[in-house]
mmCIF file of N, CA and C in Angstrom:
data_model
loop_
_atom_site.group_PDB
_atom_site.id
_atom_site.type_symbol
_atom_site.label_atom_id
_atom_site.label_comp_id
_atom_site.label_asym_id
_atom_site.label_seq_id
_atom_site.Cartn_x
_atom_site.Cartn_y
_atom_site.Cartn_z
ATOM 1 N N ASP A 1 114.221 92.807 97.724
ATOM 2 C CA ASP A 1 112.894 93.437 97.928
ATOM 3 C C ASP A 1 112.368 93.140 99.280
ATOM 4 N N GLY A 2 111.824 94.087 100.004
ATOM 5 C CA GLY A 2 111.346 93.955 101.338
ATOM 6 C C GLY A 2 110.165 92.964 101.431
ATOM 7 N N ASN A 3 109.242 93.067 100.487
ATOM 8 C CA ASN A 3 108.112 92.165 100.529
ATOM 9 C C ASN A 3 108.585 90.677 100.411
ATOM 10 N N ALA A 4 109.498 90.429 99.583
ATOM 11 C CA ALA A 4 109.943 89.062 99.395
ATOM 12 C C ALA A 4 110.633 88.571 100.725
ATOM 13 N N LEU A 5 111.357 89.443 101.278
ATOM 14 C CA LEU A 5 112.046 89.094 102.572
ATOM 15 C C LEU A 5 110.988 88.730 103.714
ATOM 16 N N LEU A 6 109.875 89.496 103.749
ATOM 17 C CA LEU A 6 108.845 89.234 104.745
ATOM 18 C C LEU A 6 108.181 87.910 104.398
ATOM 19 N N GLU A 7 107.903 87.584 103.146
ATOM 20 C CA GLU A 7 107.267 86.354 102.755
ATOM 21 C C GLU A 7 108.144 85.183 103.118
ATOM 22 N N ARG A 8 109.496 85.263 102.875
ATOM 23 C CA ARG A 8 110.390 84.227 103.249
ATOM 24 C C ARG A 8 110.453 83.972 104.712
ATOM 25 N N ALA A 9 110.477 85.095 105.527
ATOM 26 C CA ALA A 9 110.465 84.926 106.938
ATOM 27 C C ALA A 9 109.202 84.263 107.466
ATOM 28 N N ALA A 10 108.070 84.676 106.928
ATOM 29 C CA ALA A 10 106.808 84.066 107.309
ATOM 30 C C ALA A 10 106.790 82.588 107.024
ATOM 31 N N ALA A 11 107.301 82.240 105.875
ATOM 32 C CA ALA A 11 107.315 80.798 105.440
ATOM 33 C C ALA A 11 108.081 79.913 106.422
ATOM 34 N N ARG A 12 109.008 80.490 107.116
ATOM 35 C CA ARG A 12 109.842 79.745 108.083
ATOM 36 C C ARG A 12 109.132 79.617 109.457
ATOM 37 N N HIS A 13 107.986 80.265 109.578
ATOM 38 C CA HIS A 13 107.254 80.271 110.862
ATOM 39 C C HIS A 13 105.785 79.939 110.671
ATOM 40 N N PRO A 14 105.450 78.627 110.740
ATOM 41 C CA PRO A 14 104.036 78.221 110.433
ATOM 42 C C PRO A 14 103.065 79.046 111.280
ATOM 43 N N GLY A 15 101.943 79.362 110.640
ATOM 44 C CA GLY A 15 100.970 80.104 111.330
ATOM 45 C C GLY A 15 101.131 81.645 111.212
ATOM 46 N N THR A 16 102.228 82.066 110.604
ATOM 47 C CA THR A 16 102.443 83.496 110.414
ATOM 48 C C THR A 16 101.834 83.949 109.120
ATOM 49 N N ASP A 17 101.082 85.077 109.197
ATOM 50 C CA ASP A 17 100.487 85.674 108.012
ATOM 51 C C ASP A 17 101.146 86.936 107.725
ATOM 52 N N VAL A 18 101.350 87.256 106.418
ATOM 53 C CA VAL A 18 101.866 88.521 106.079
ATOM 54 C C VAL A 18 100.847 89.267 105.282
ATOM 55 N N PHE A 19 100.547 90.522 105.704
ATOM 56 C CA PHE A 19 99.618 91.341 105.003
ATOM 57 C C PHE A 19 100.432 92.611 104.530
ATOM 58 N N LEU A 20 100.557 92.773 103.261
ATOM 59 C CA LEU A 20 101.264 93.832 102.647
ATOM 60 C C LEU A 20 100.374 95.045 102.267
ATOM 61 N N LEU A 21 100.709 96.211 102.748
ATOM 62 C CA LEU A 21 99.985 97.359 102.419
ATOM 63 C C LEU A 21 99.966 97.625 100.841
ATOM 64 N N SER A 22 101.057 97.161 100.226
ATOM 65 C CA SER A 22 101.184 97.360 98.776
ATOM 66 C C SER A 22 100.023 96.577 98.089
ATOM 67 N N ASP A 23 99.481 95.506 98.768
ATOM 68 C CA ASP A 23 98.304 94.803 98.108
ATOM 69 C C ASP A 23 97.114 95.686 98.035
ATOM 70 N N VAL A 24 97.048 96.585 98.900
ATOM 71 C CA VAL A 24 95.839 97.485 99.024
ATOM 72 C C VAL A 24 96.126 98.810 98.213
ATOM 73 N N PHE A 25 97.278 99.396 98.378
ATOM 74 C CA PHE A 25 97.545 100.683 97.750
ATOM 75 C C PHE A 25 98.206 100.689 96.424
ATOM 76 N N CYS A 26 98.645 99.496 95.975
ATOM 77 C CA CYS A 26 99.450 99.419 94.696
ATOM 78 C C CYS A 26 98.644 98.599 93.647
ATOM 79 N N ASP A 27 98.811 99.018 92.410
ATOM 80 C CA ASP A 27 98.458 98.137 91.288
ATOM 81 C C ASP A 27 99.668 97.754 90.539
ATOM 82 N N LYS A 28 99.549 97.255 89.304
ATOM 83 C CA LYS A 28 100.681 96.801 88.561
ATOM 84 C C LYS A 28 101.624 97.925 88.167
ATOM 85 N N GLU A 29 101.079 99.177 88.093
ATOM 86 C CA GLU A 29 101.846 100.292 87.623
ATOM 87 C C GLU A 29 102.300 101.231 88.667
ATOM 88 N N ARG A 30 101.630 101.428 89.766
ATOM 89 C CA ARG A 30 102.025 102.413 90.734
ATOM 90 C C ARG A 30 101.347 102.183 92.080
ATOM 91 N N CYS A 31 101.951 102.860 93.046
ATOM 92 C CA CYS A 31 101.355 102.830 94.435
ATOM 93 C C CYS A 31 100.821 104.189 94.693
ATOM 94 N N ARG A 32 99.579 104.193 95.231
ATOM 95 C CA ARG A 32 98.875 105.472 95.548
ATOM 96 C C ARG A 32 99.247 105.956 96.914
ATOM 97 N N ALA A 33 99.515 107.183 97.026
ATOM 98 C CA ALA A 33 99.763 107.844 98.319
ATOM 99 C C ALA A 33 98.518 108.698 98.729
ATOM 100 N N SER A 34 97.569 108.842 97.760
ATOM 101 C CA SER A 34 96.427 109.642 98.082
ATOM 102 C C SER A 34 95.307 109.256 97.151
ATOM 103 N N GLU A 35 94.087 109.735 97.443
ATOM 104 C CA GLU A 35 92.964 109.547 96.589
ATOM 105 C C GLU A 35 92.094 110.792 96.726
ATOM 106 N N GLY A 36 92.078 111.581 95.650
ATOM 107 C CA GLY A 36 91.331 112.882 95.733
ATOM 108 C C GLY A 36 92.117 113.745 96.746
ATOM 109 N N ASP A 37 91.364 114.187 97.740
ATOM 110 C CA ASP A 37 92.005 115.065 98.722
ATOM 111 C C ASP A 37 92.378 114.316 100.016
ATOM 112 N N ARG A 38 92.299 112.923 99.983
ATOM 113 C CA ARG A 38 92.649 112.101 101.119
ATOM 114 C C ARG A 38 94.082 111.564 100.979
ATOM 115 N N PHE A 39 94.956 111.886 101.902
ATOM 116 C CA PHE A 39 96.281 111.354 101.869
ATOM 117 C C PHE A 39 96.420 110.081 102.786
ATOM 118 N N PHE A 40 97.037 109.107 102.279
ATOM 119 C CA PHE A 40 97.095 107.855 103.053
ATOM 120 C C PHE A 40 98.148 107.720 104.072
ATOM 121 N N TYR A 41 99.155 108.612 103.991
ATOM 122 C CA TYR A 41 100.332 108.641 104.912
ATOM 123 C C TYR A 41 100.480 110.010 105.544
ATOM 124 N N VAL A 42 100.929 109.945 106.790
ATOM 125 C CA VAL A 42 101.302 111.287 107.435
ATOM 126 C C VAL A 42 102.724 111.577 107.273
ATOM 127 N N ASP A 43 103.517 110.538 106.999
ATOM 128 C CA ASP A 43 104.936 110.636 106.707
ATOM 129 C C ASP A 43 105.385 109.397 105.888
ATOM 130 N N GLY A 44 106.609 109.185 105.682
ATOM 131 C CA GLY A 44 107.098 108.065 104.880
ATOM 132 C C GLY A 44 106.722 106.706 105.380
ATOM 133 N N ASP A 45 106.358 106.545 106.639
ATOM 134 C CA ASP A 45 106.128 105.218 107.239
ATOM 135 C C ASP A 45 104.807 105.050 107.950
ATOM 136 N N HIS A 46 104.046 106.112 108.229
ATOM 137 C CA HIS A 46 102.902 105.969 109.109
ATOM 138 C C HIS A 46 101.588 106.402 108.349
ATOM 139 N N LEU A 47 100.613 105.493 108.479
ATOM 140 C CA LEU A 47 99.325 105.761 107.849
ATOM 141 C C LEU A 47 98.603 106.921 108.551
ATOM 142 N N SER A 48 97.933 107.682 107.710
ATOM 143 C CA SER A 48 96.996 108.672 108.212
ATOM 144 C C SER A 48 95.681 107.945 108.599
ATOM 145 N N ALA A 49 94.741 108.724 109.168
ATOM 146 C CA ALA A 49 93.416 108.145 109.485
ATOM 147 C C ALA A 49 92.756 107.647 108.197
ATOM 148 N N ALA A 50 92.890 108.455 107.134
ATOM 149 C CA ALA A 50 92.227 108.001 105.881
ATOM 150 C C ALA A 50 92.936 106.725 105.311
ATOM 151 N N GLY A 51 94.204 106.692 105.449
ATOM 152 C CA GLY A 51 94.894 105.469 104.992
ATOM 153 C C GLY A 51 94.533 104.271 105.817
ATOM 154 N N ALA A 52 94.399 104.421 107.111
ATOM 155 C CA ALA A 52 94.008 103.290 107.976
ATOM 156 C C ALA A 52 92.594 102.840 107.669
ATOM 157 N N ARG A 53 91.663 103.766 107.374
ATOM 158 C CA ARG A 53 90.313 103.431 107.017
ATOM 159 C C ARG A 53 90.286 102.666 105.678
ATOM 160 N N THR A 54 91.161 103.122 104.724
ATOM 161 C CA THR A 54 91.122 102.546 103.399
ATOM 162 C C THR A 54 91.593 101.083 103.533
ATOM 163 N N PHE A 55 92.691 100.776 104.247
ATOM 164 C CA PHE A 55 93.112 99.376 104.253
ATOM 165 C C PHE A 55 92.410 98.539 105.313
ATOM 166 N N SER A 56 91.764 99.165 106.247
ATOM 167 C CA SER A 56 91.017 98.340 107.310
ATOM 168 C C SER A 56 89.834 97.592 106.792
ATOM 169 N N VAL A 57 89.260 98.016 105.699
ATOM 170 C CA VAL A 57 88.088 97.331 105.121
ATOM 171 C C VAL A 57 88.476 96.292 104.109
ATOM 172 N N ASP A 58 89.801 96.044 103.926
ATOM 173 C CA ASP A 58 90.252 95.020 103.035
ATOM 174 C C ASP A 58 89.902 93.653 103.522
ATOM 175 N N GLU A 59 89.148 92.832 102.791
ATOM 176 C CA GLU A 59 88.702 91.555 103.230
ATOM 177 C C GLU A 59 89.877 90.542 103.605
ATOM 178 N N ARG A 60 90.979 90.679 102.914
ATOM 179 C CA ARG A 60 92.108 89.783 103.211
ATOM 180 C C ARG A 60 92.615 90.126 104.612
ATOM 181 N N LEU A 61 92.741 91.350 105.005
ATOM 182 C CA LEU A 61 93.252 91.792 106.284
ATOM 183 C C LEU A 61 92.199 91.406 107.358
ATOM 184 N N ARG A 62 90.911 91.580 107.076
ATOM 185 C CA ARG A 62 89.866 91.205 108.018
ATOM 186 C C ARG A 62 89.934 89.719 108.323
ATOM 187 N N ALA A 63 90.177 88.898 107.337
ATOM 188 C CA ALA A 63 90.237 87.452 107.543
ATOM 189 C C ALA A 63 91.473 87.108 108.405
ATOM 190 N N ILE A 64 92.616 87.678 108.135
ATOM 191 C CA ILE A 64 93.805 87.466 108.950
ATOM 192 C C ILE A 64 93.552 87.911 110.419
ATOM 193 N N LEU A 65 93.037 89.039 110.546
ATOM 194 C CA LEU A 65 92.790 89.560 111.993
ATOM 195 C C LEU A 65 91.717 88.692 112.684
ATOM 196 N N THR A 66 90.695 88.312 111.997
ATOM 197 C CA THR A 66 89.649 87.530 112.627
ATOM 198 C C THR A 66 90.207 86.192 113.104
ATOM 199 N N ALA A 67 91.031 85.570 112.247
ATOM 200 C CA ALA A 67 91.631 84.320 112.648
ATOM 201 C C ALA A 67 92.589 84.504 113.796
ATOM 202 N N ALA A 68 93.403 85.571 113.770
ATOM 203 C CA ALA A 68 94.339 85.726 114.769
ATOM 204 C C ALA A 68 93.597 86.084 116.177
ATOM 205 N N LEU A 69 92.493 86.817 116.146
ATOM 206 C CA LEU A 69 91.828 87.177 117.350
ATOM 207 C C LEU A 69 90.979 86.064 117.866
ATOM 208 N N ALA A 70 90.679 85.045 117.073
ATOM 209 C CA ALA A 70 89.811 84.015 117.541
ATOM 210 C C ALA A 70 90.417 83.177 118.705
ATOM 211 N N GLY A 71 91.692 83.059 118.751
ATOM 212 C CA GLY A 71 92.298 82.429 119.879
ATOM 213 C C GLY A 71 92.724 83.349 120.982
ATOM 214 N N VAL A 72 92.525 84.656 120.827
ATOM 215 C CA VAL A 72 93.128 85.590 121.817
ATOM 216 C C VAL A 72 91.923 86.306 122.624
ATOM 217 N N VAL A 73 90.865 86.626 121.970
ATOM 218 C CA VAL A 73 89.788 87.384 122.545
ATOM 219 C C VAL A 73 88.990 86.490 123.485
ATOM 220 N N ARG A 74 88.730 86.969 124.692
ATOM 221 C CA ARG A 74 87.853 86.222 125.627
ATOM 222 C C ARG A 74 86.417 86.045 125.081
ATOM 223 N N PRO A 75 85.762 84.984 125.371
ATOM 224 C CA PRO A 75 84.364 84.823 124.880
ATOM 225 C C PRO A 75 83.531 85.941 125.495
ATOM 226 N N GLY A 76 82.719 86.529 124.679
ATOM 227 C CA GLY A 76 81.872 87.614 125.138
ATOM 228 C C GLY A 76 82.497 89.011 125.055
ATOM 229 N N ALA A 77 83.832 89.072 124.835
ATOM 230 C CA ALA A 77 84.481 90.359 124.681
ATOM 231 C C ALA A 77 84.156 90.897 123.307
ATOM 232 N N SER A 78 84.011 92.238 123.220
ATOM 233 C CA SER A 78 83.715 92.873 121.911
ATOM 234 C C SER A 78 84.984 93.358 121.282
ATOM 235 N N VAL A 79 85.078 93.169 119.992
ATOM 236 C CA VAL A 79 86.202 93.712 119.184
ATOM 237 C C VAL A 79 85.615 94.588 118.116
ATOM 238 N N GLN A 80 86.082 95.859 118.102
ATOM 239 C CA GLN A 80 85.489 96.744 117.028
ATOM 240 C C GLN A 80 86.562 97.219 116.110
#
């Protein structure tokens, strides 16, 4: 399984975080490709604008990105 492979690879590299889109788009029974008239993917591998907006508000991803950017972004620079 691809997710397990990513988790094992991250475990070998301290400080590496893995964020799986399946955590946002999937529940125990199925993975959603759309919601109403909003499609989350433009093809088999790339998120649509609606898909990007859907997962970008996920608090787990926000925490990972905030931590990652804390050491990269210059003081006073804005990140939106």
